[in-house]
Coordinates of C-alpha atoms in Angstrom, one line a residue:
M7 CA -3.7 146.9 -42.9
T8 CA -1.3 144.2 -41.6
E9 CA 1.4 145.7 -39.4
P10 CA 4.7 144.3 -39.9
T11 CA 6.1 141.5 -37.8
P12 CA 8.4 142.8 -34.9
G13 CA 12.1 142.7 -36.0
V14 CA 11.2 141.7 -39.6
D15 CA 11.8 144.4 -42.4
S16 CA 9.7 145.7 -44.9
V17 CA 10.4 142.9 -47.2
G18 CA 10.0 140.2 -44.6
T19 CA 14.1 139.9 -43.9
D20 CA 15.3 140.0 -39.9
P21 CA 17.6 143.2 -39.1
R22 CA 20.8 141.2 -39.3
T23 CA 20.1 139.9 -42.6
A24 CA 19.2 143.4 -44.1
E25 CA 22.5 144.8 -42.3
L26 CA 24.6 142.2 -44.2
R27 CA 22.5 142.6 -47.6
D28 CA 23.3 146.0 -47.6
R29 CA 27.2 145.6 -46.5
L30 CA 27.1 142.8 -49.5
A31 CA 26.2 145.0 -51.6
A32 CA 28.3 147.9 -51.1
V33 CA 31.2 145.5 -51.4
R34 CA 30.1 144.0 -54.6
R35 CA 29.7 147.6 -56.1
R36 CA 33.4 148.5 -55.0
I37 CA 34.3 145.1 -56.7
A38 CA 32.5 145.8 -59.8
E39 CA 34.0 149.6 -59.7
A40 CA 37.6 148.6 -59.5
T41 CA 37.2 145.9 -61.8
R42 CA 36.2 148.0 -64.5
D43 CA 38.8 151.0 -63.5
A44 CA 41.7 148.4 -64.1
G45 CA 40.1 147.5 -67.6
R46 CA 39.5 144.1 -66.4
G47 CA 36.6 141.8 -67.9
D48 CA 36.9 139.2 -64.9
E49 CA 35.7 140.2 -61.6
P50 CA 37.7 138.4 -58.7
R51 CA 36.0 135.8 -56.6
L52 CA 34.5 137.0 -53.3
I53 CA 35.5 135.2 -50.3
V54 CA 33.7 136.2 -46.8
V55 CA 36.1 136.1 -43.9
S56 CA 33.6 134.6 -41.3
K57 CA 36.2 134.5 -38.5
F58 CA 34.4 134.8 -35.1
H59 CA 30.8 135.5 -36.4
P60 CA 28.5 132.6 -35.7
A61 CA 27.1 130.2 -38.1
A62 CA 23.8 132.0 -38.2
D63 CA 25.5 135.0 -40.1
V64 CA 26.7 132.2 -42.6
V65 CA 23.3 131.0 -43.3
R66 CA 22.3 134.8 -43.7
L67 CA 25.3 135.3 -46.1
A68 CA 24.3 131.7 -48.2
S69 CA 20.5 133.1 -48.5
L70 CA 22.3 136.2 -50.1
G71 CA 24.3 134.3 -52.7
V72 CA 27.8 134.0 -50.9
A73 CA 29.0 130.2 -51.6
D74 CA 32.7 131.0 -50.5
L75 CA 33.7 131.2 -46.9
G76 CA 36.9 131.9 -45.2
E77 CA 38.4 130.9 -41.9
N78 CA 41.8 131.1 -40.2
R79 CA 41.2 128.6 -37.5
D80 CA 40.6 125.1 -37.8
Q81 CA 38.7 124.5 -34.9
E82 CA 36.1 127.2 -35.7
A83 CA 36.1 126.2 -39.2
G84 CA 35.4 122.4 -38.9
A85 CA 32.7 123.5 -36.3
K86 CA 30.9 125.7 -38.9
A87 CA 31.6 123.2 -41.9
A88 CA 30.0 120.3 -39.9
E89 CA 27.1 122.2 -38.8
L90 CA 26.1 123.5 -42.4
S91 CA 26.9 120.6 -43.9
N92 CA 23.5 120.6 -45.6
L93 CA 24.5 124.2 -47.5
D94 CA 26.7 124.1 -50.7
L95 CA 29.9 126.2 -49.7
R96 CA 33.1 126.3 -50.6
W97 CA 35.4 126.5 -47.2
H98 CA 38.7 128.1 -47.3
F99 CA 41.5 127.9 -44.9
I100 CA 43.5 131.4 -44.8
G101 CA 45.1 131.1 -41.4
Q102 CA 48.4 129.7 -40.3
L103 CA 48.3 125.8 -40.4
Q104 CA 50.0 123.7 -38.2
S105 CA 51.4 120.3 -40.0
N106 CA 49.2 118.2 -37.4
K107 CA 46.0 120.0 -38.2
A108 CA 46.2 118.8 -41.8
K109 CA 44.1 115.8 -41.2
S110 CA 41.5 117.7 -39.8
V111 CA 41.3 120.6 -42.3
V112 CA 41.0 118.0 -45.3
K113 CA 37.6 117.2 -43.8
Y114 CA 36.2 120.4 -44.6
A115 CA 38.3 122.7 -46.8
H116 CA 37.9 123.7 -50.4
S117 CA 41.3 125.4 -50.4
V118 CA 44.1 125.9 -48.2
Q119 CA 45.4 129.5 -48.7
S120 CA 48.5 129.4 -46.3
V121 CA 50.8 126.7 -47.7
D122 CA 54.3 128.3 -46.4
R123 CA 56.5 125.2 -46.0
V124 CA 57.5 121.7 -47.5
Q125 CA 56.4 120.2 -44.2
L126 CA 53.2 121.2 -44.4
V127 CA 52.8 120.0 -48.1
A128 CA 53.8 116.7 -47.0
A129 CA 51.1 116.5 -44.1
L130 CA 48.6 117.7 -46.5
A131 CA 49.4 115.4 -49.3
K132 CA 49.5 112.5 -47.0
A133 CA 46.0 113.4 -45.3
I134 CA 44.5 114.1 -48.4
E135 CA 45.5 111.3 -49.7
R136 CA 43.8 109.1 -46.7
R137 CA 40.6 111.3 -47.3
Q138 CA 40.3 110.6 -51.0
S139 CA 40.6 106.7 -50.6
E140 CA 37.7 107.3 -47.5
T141 CA 35.4 109.6 -49.5
G142 CA 36.3 110.4 -52.9
R143 CA 36.7 113.8 -52.1
P144 CA 38.2 116.5 -54.7
D145 CA 41.9 117.7 -55.1
L146 CA 42.5 120.4 -52.5
E147 CA 43.4 123.7 -54.0
C148 CA 46.4 125.1 -52.1
F149 CA 47.8 128.7 -52.5
I150 CA 51.4 129.3 -51.4
Q151 CA 51.3 132.3 -49.0
V152 CA 54.0 135.0 -49.6
S153 CA 55.6 137.1 -47.3
L154 CA 56.1 140.3 -48.9
Q155 CA 57.5 142.3 -45.8
D156 CA 61.0 143.9 -46.2
D157 CA 63.0 144.3 -43.0
G158 CA 61.5 146.1 -40.2
G159 CA 57.5 146.5 -39.1
E160 CA 55.5 143.5 -38.3
H161 CA 55.6 140.5 -39.8
R162 CA 52.5 138.8 -41.3
G163 CA 53.3 135.3 -42.1
G164 CA 54.4 133.4 -45.6
A165 CA 57.2 131.9 -47.5
A166 CA 60.3 133.9 -48.8
P167 CA 59.8 135.0 -52.4
A168 CA 63.0 132.7 -53.2
D169 CA 61.3 129.8 -51.6
V170 CA 58.1 129.8 -54.0
G171 CA 59.6 127.7 -56.4
L172 CA 60.3 124.7 -54.4
L173 CA 57.1 124.9 -52.5
A174 CA 55.5 125.0 -56.2
D175 CA 57.4 122.0 -57.3
S176 CA 56.5 120.1 -53.9
I177 CA 52.7 120.9 -54.6
A178 CA 52.5 119.6 -57.9
A179 CA 54.0 116.7 -57.5
A180 CA 52.2 115.6 -54.9
A181 CA 49.0 113.6 -55.4
G182 CA 45.6 115.1 -54.3
L183 CA 47.0 118.7 -53.9
R184 CA 46.7 121.0 -57.2
L185 CA 48.5 124.2 -57.2
A186 CA 46.2 127.3 -57.6
G187 CA 48.6 130.2 -57.3
V188 CA 49.8 132.5 -54.7
M189 CA 48.2 134.3 -51.5
A190 CA 49.7 137.4 -49.6
V191 CA 48.8 139.7 -46.8
A192 CA 49.9 143.5 -47.7
P193 CA 52.4 144.9 -45.0
L194 CA 50.7 147.0 -42.6
G195 CA 51.4 150.8 -42.2
V196 CA 52.5 151.5 -45.9
P197 CA 50.9 151.6 -49.4
P198 CA 49.4 148.2 -50.5
E199 CA 50.3 149.1 -54.3
A200 CA 53.8 147.9 -54.1
A201 CA 53.2 145.0 -52.1
F202 CA 50.7 143.7 -54.7
D203 CA 53.0 144.9 -57.7
K204 CA 55.4 142.3 -56.3
L205 CA 53.2 139.6 -55.6
A206 CA 52.3 140.0 -59.6
A207 CA 55.9 139.8 -60.3
I208 CA 56.1 136.6 -58.2
S209 CA 52.8 135.1 -60.0
E210 CA 54.0 136.2 -63.2
E211 CA 57.6 133.9 -62.4
L212 CA 55.4 131.0 -61.0
R213 CA 53.2 130.7 -64.4
R214 CA 56.3 130.3 -66.4
S215 CA 56.9 126.7 -64.6
H216 CA 53.5 125.8 -63.4
P217 CA 51.4 127.7 -66.2
G218 CA 47.8 126.5 -64.4
A219 CA 48.6 128.1 -61.1
G220 CA 47.6 131.5 -62.1
A221 CA 45.4 132.6 -59.4
I222 CA 46.2 135.3 -56.8
S223 CA 44.5 135.8 -53.4
A224 CA 45.1 139.2 -52.2
G225 CA 42.9 142.1 -51.0
M226 CA 41.2 142.7 -48.0
S227 CA 38.2 145.4 -46.8
Q228 CA 41.1 148.2 -46.7
D229 CA 42.9 147.5 -49.6
L230 CA 40.7 145.5 -52.4
E231 CA 41.0 148.3 -55.1
A232 CA 44.7 148.1 -55.1
A233 CA 44.4 144.3 -55.1
V234 CA 42.1 144.2 -58.1
R235 CA 44.6 146.7 -60.2
F236 CA 47.4 144.2 -59.5
G237 CA 45.6 141.4 -60.7
A238 CA 44.0 139.9 -57.7
T239 CA 41.4 136.6 -58.5
H240 CA 40.1 136.1 -54.9
L241 CA 39.4 138.5 -52.4
R242 CA 39.2 138.0 -48.8
I243 CA 36.8 140.4 -47.5
G244 CA 35.8 140.0 -43.3
S245 CA 35.1 143.5 -41.6
D246 CA 33.3 145.4 -44.7
I247 CA 30.9 143.0 -44.9
L248 CA 30.1 140.9 -41.6
G249 CA 31.3 144.1 -39.0
S250 CA 33.3 144.4 -36.1
R251 CA 34.0 140.9 -34.2
P252 CA 31.0 140.3 -32.0
P253 CA 31.6 140.6 -28.3
V254 CA 33.1 137.6 -26.2
G255 CA 30.7 135.9 -23.6

């Protein structure tokens, strides 16, 4: 009988791939169960947040059927996207974005989920116009990041709900940008249900003036079930799939 190769499991998978396969399967089961419990027929899109993890893990995830990756630092995201350009991946930028990084981000991003001010819309519009003239790339999906933080507690970024309409009109008017919907992070230290309920109401209001902007990006490892219950169409899951941040150095 042939002995298994050291470092490879019984189905020919290296230990890290096997770990990711099992973690990914567990998260997909949670999503499926949450979708059923919410009485929905449409499962949200899973975006695996790969920040701080090496490109080799993204290759493993791609082999397991993952197509959507989230990153929150332009330098890291751009490097990974360039290294893995042979793979059919969609990169979603989910971190706070400086306007001077717009030219870089449009080189690889399928979406920017953290649009929170008119100045950033203008920078992205200028960058995408030039990029499309050079490469013919598709329009850039834009999500408006909304702050759900009440007074007190740690601020997690985003535009005030009262500013969503102005931002939406700015994105919709810009050639090369497509208004996808809204994104938010539930405030720390409180149950997420109230925050996601608020986000759902903001999304409903947005759709009255922009019917095509129905996407809701909400929910992470610790609160995906609540996000699904309140209509999330995109989930951003990192640690429950990739594990803790790898040690530096």
